[in-house]
Tab-separated table of C-alpha atoms and ligand atoms in Angstrom:
chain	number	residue	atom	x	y	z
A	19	UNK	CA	0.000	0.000	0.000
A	20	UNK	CA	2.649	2.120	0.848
A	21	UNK	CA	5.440	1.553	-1.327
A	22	UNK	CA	3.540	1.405	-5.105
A	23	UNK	CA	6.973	-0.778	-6.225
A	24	UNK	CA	4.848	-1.642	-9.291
A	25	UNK	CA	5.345	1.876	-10.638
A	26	UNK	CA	9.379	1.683	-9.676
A	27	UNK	CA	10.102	-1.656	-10.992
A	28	UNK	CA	8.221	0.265	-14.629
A	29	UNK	CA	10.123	3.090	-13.924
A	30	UNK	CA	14.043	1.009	-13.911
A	31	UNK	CA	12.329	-1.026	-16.964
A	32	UNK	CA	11.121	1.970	-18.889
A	33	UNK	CA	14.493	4.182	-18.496
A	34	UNK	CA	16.997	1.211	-19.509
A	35	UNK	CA	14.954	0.901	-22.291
A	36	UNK	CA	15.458	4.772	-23.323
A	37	UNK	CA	18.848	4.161	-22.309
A	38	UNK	CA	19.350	1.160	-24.301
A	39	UNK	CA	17.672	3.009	-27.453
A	40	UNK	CA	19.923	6.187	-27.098
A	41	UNK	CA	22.168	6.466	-24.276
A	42	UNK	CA	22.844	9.946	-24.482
A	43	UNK	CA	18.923	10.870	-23.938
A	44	UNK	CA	18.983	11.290	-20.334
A	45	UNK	CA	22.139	13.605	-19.992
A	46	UNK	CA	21.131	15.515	-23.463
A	47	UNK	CA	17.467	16.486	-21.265
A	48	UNK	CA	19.287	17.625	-18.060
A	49	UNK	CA	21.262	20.241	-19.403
A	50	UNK	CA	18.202	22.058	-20.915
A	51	UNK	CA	14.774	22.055	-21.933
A	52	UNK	CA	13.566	23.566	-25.257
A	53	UNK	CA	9.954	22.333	-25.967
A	54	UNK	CA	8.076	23.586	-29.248
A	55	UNK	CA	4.508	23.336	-27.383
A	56	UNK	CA	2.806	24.079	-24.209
A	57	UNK	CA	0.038	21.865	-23.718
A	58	UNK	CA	-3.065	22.731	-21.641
A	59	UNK	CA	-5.237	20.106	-21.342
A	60	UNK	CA	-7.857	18.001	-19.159
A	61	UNK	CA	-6.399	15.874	-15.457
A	62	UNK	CA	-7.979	13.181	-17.026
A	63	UNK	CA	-5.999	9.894	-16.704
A	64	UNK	CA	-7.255	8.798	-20.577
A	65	UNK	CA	-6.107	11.719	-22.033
A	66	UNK	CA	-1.931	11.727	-21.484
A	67	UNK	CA	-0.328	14.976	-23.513
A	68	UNK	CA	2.962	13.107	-24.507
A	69	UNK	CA	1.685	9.496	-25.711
A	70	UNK	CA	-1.493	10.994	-27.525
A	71	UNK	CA	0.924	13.351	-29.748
A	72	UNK	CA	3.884	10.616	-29.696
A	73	UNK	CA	6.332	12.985	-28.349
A	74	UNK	CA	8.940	12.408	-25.995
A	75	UNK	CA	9.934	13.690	-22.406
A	76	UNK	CA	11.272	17.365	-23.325
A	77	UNK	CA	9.265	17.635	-26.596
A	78	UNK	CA	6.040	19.258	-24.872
A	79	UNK	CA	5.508	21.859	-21.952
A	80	UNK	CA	2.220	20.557	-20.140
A	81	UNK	CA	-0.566	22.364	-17.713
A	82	UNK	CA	-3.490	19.769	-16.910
A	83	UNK	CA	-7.249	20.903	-14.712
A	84	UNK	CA	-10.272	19.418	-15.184
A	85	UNK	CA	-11.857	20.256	-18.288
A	86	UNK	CA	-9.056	22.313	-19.016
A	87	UNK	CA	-9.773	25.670	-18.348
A	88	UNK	CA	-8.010	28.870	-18.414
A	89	UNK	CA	-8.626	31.755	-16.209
A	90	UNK	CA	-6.508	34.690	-15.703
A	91	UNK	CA	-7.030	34.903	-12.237
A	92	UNK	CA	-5.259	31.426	-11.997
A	93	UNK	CA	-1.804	32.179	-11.096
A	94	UNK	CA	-1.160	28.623	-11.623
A	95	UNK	CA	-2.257	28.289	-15.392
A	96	UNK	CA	-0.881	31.856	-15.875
A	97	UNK	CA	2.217	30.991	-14.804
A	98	UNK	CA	2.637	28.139	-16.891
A	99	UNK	CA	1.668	29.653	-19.501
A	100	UNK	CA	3.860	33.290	-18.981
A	101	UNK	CA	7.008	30.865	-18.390
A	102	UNK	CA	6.577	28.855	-21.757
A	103	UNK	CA	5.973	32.270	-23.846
A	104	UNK	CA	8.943	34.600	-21.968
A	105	UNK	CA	11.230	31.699	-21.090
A	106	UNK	CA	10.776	28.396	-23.191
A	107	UNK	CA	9.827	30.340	-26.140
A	108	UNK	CA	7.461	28.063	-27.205
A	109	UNK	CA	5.718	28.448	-30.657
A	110	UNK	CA	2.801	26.902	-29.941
A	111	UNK	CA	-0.025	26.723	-27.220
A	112	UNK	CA	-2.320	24.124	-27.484
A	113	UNK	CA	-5.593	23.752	-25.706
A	114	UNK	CA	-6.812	20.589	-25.573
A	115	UNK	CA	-10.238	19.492	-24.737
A	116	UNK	CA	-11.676	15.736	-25.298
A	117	UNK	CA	-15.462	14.320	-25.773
A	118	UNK	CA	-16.451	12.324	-22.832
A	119	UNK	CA	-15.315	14.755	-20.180
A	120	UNK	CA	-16.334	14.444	-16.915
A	121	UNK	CA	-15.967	17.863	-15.549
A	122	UNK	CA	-17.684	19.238	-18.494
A	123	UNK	CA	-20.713	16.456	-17.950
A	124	UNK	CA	-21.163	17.957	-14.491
A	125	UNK	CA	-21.169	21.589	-15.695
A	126	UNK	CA	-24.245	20.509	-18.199
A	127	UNK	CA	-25.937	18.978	-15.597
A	128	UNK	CA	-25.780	21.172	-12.648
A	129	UNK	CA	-24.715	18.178	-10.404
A	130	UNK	CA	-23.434	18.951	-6.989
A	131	UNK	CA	-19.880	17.299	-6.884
A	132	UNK	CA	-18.573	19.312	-4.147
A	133	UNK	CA	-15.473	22.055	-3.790
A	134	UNK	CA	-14.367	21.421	-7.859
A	135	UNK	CA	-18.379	22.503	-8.966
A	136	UNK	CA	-16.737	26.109	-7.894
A	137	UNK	CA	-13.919	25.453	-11.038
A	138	UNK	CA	-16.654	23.750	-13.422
A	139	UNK	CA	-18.863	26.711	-13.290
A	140	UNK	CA	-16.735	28.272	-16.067
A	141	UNK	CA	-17.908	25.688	-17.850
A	142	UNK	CA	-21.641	26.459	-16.956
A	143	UNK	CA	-20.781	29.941	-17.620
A	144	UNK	CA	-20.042	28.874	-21.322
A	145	UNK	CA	-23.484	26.678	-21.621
A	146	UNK	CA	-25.112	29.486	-20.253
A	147	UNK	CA	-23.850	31.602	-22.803
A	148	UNK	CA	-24.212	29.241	-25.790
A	149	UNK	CA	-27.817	27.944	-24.074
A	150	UNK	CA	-29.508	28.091	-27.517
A	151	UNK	CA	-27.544	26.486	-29.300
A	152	UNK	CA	-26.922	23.593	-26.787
A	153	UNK	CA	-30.852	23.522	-26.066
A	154	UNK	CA	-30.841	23.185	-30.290
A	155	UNK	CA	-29.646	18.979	-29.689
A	156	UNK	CA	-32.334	17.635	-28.592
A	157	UNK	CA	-29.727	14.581	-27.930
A	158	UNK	CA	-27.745	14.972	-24.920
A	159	UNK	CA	-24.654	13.206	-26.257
A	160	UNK	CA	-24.172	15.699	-28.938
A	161	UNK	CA	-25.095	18.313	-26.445
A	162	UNK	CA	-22.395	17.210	-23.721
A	163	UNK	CA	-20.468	16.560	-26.996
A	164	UNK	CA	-20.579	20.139	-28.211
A	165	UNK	CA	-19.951	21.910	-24.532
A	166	UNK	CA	-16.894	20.164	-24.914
A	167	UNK	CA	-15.505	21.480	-28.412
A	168	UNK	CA	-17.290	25.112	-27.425
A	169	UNK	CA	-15.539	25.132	-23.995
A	170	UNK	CA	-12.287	24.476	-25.762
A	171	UNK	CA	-12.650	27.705	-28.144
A	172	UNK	CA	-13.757	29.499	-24.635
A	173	UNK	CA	-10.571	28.452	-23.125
A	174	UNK	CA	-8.371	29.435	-26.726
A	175	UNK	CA	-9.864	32.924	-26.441
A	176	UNK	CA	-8.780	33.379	-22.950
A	177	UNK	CA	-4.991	32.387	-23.785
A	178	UNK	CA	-5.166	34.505	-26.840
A	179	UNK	CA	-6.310	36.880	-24.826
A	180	UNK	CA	-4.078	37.295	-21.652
A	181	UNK	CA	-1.761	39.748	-21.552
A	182	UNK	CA	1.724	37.321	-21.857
A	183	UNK	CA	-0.335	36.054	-25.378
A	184	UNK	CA	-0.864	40.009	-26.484
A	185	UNK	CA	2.638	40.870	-25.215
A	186	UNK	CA	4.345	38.161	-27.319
A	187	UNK	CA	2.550	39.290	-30.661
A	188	UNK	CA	3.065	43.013	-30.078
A	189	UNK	CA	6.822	42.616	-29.743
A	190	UNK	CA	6.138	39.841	-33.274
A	191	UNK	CA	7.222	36.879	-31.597
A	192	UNK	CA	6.007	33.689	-33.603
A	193	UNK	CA	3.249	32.278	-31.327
A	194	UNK	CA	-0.068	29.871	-32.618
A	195	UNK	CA	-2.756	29.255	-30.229
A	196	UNK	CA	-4.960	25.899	-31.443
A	197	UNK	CA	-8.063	24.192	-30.661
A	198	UNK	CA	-8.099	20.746	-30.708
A	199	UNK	CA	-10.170	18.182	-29.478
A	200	UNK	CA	-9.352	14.628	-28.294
A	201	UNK	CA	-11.940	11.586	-28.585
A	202	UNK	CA	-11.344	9.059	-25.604
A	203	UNK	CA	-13.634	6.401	-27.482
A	204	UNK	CA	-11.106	6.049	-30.976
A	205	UNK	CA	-7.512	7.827	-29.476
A	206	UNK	CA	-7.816	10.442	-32.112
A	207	UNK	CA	-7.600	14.338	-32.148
A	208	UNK	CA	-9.225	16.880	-33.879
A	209	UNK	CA	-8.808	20.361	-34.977
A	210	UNK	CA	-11.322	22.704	-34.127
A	211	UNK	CA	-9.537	25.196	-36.993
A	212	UNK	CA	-9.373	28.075	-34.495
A	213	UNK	CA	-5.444	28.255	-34.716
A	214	UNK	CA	-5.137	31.914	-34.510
A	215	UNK	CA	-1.387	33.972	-34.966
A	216	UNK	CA	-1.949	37.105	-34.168
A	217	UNK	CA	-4.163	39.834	-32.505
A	218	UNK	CA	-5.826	40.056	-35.717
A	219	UNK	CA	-7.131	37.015	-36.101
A	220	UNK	CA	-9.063	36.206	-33.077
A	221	UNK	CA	-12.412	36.934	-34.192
A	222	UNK	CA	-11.456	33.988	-36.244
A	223	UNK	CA	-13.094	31.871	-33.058
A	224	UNK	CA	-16.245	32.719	-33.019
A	225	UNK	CA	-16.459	31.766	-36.818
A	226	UNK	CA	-14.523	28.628	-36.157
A	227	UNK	CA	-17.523	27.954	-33.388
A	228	UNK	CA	-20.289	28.828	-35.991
A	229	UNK	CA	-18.272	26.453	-38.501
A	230	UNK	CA	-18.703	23.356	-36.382
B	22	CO	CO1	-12.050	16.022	-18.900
């Protein structure tokens, strides 16, 4: 119970086997990290950034909540993503959302989970905005279904938004923002073509939303 030596006796097995495959990997990631994308996706356990996009450790800068949200009063996701911009110089942010989510199920259905229903109310916040639309599927599937893909374009507008996103593009430094969309039930992603570049271009959102 206390010990978990499962997940050590994987970790010796799974590090030879780097090792064994390139034994310069290890030392090569501890003098630096230089990661193309920051990743900001759901805490759930289906949806792993790395193995989903096949890349390896030090390929891909990751912030995880449930149903991935991004708020810019969180000083966590802020952080993360104000360190990948300034420092990593990363080129691209990716938020990541995925059908079947729970937190975004609970947000749809009002239910009463306890202190994380305060963090899932952005979520509600979004259904409540898009209400017609949602109340347009009369099948709830597609309607959980589509609160996921429209809180992911939610969640893109606030990164493209925040001030370390507007920063970056006033002083031109090359930085996409995407949408994508992961399905639990087949392992694939999706783009939700709201990849936006610039300051210009994220009006290009909403159409991406009315696209869908
Ligand atoms: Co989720």
């Amino acid at each position: 119970m206390r010990l978990l030596d499962k997940l050590f006796e994987n970790n010796r097995a799974w590090a030879d086997g780097v090792c064994a495959a390139d034994p310069t990997f290890f030392h090569k990631l501890a003098e630096q990290q230089a990661p193309d994308y920051l990743w900001i996706g759901c805490s759930d356990s289906r949806v792993p950034a790395n193995q989903i996009v096949g890349l390896d450790p030090g390929e891909v800068f990751v912030h995880r909540n449930v149903a991935n949200i991004v708020l810019h009063a969180d000083l966590n996701c802020m952080s993360v993503i104000q360190f990948a911009v300034d420092v990593l110089k990363v080129e691209h942010i990716i938020v990541c959302g995925h059908y079947g989510c729970g937190g975004v199920r609970a947000a749809m259905n009002d239910d009463r989970l306890g202190l994380v229903d305060f963090w899932i109310r952005h979520v509600r916040d979004v259904a409540r905005r898009k209400r017609e639309e949602l109340l347009a599927l009369q099948d709830e599937d597609r309607r959980w279904a589509r609160l996921c893909e429209l809180n992911v374009l939610d969640q893109v507008a606030n990164v493209c938004h925040s001030s370390i996103v507007q920063d970056a593009w006033a002083r031109e430094q090359p930085l996409a923002v995407h949408g994508w969309i992961y399905d639990v039930a087949d392992g694939r992603l999706r783009d939700l073509n709201a990849c936006i570049t610039s300051r210009r271009e994220i009006d290009a959102i909403t159409k991406a939303a009315q696209r869908l």
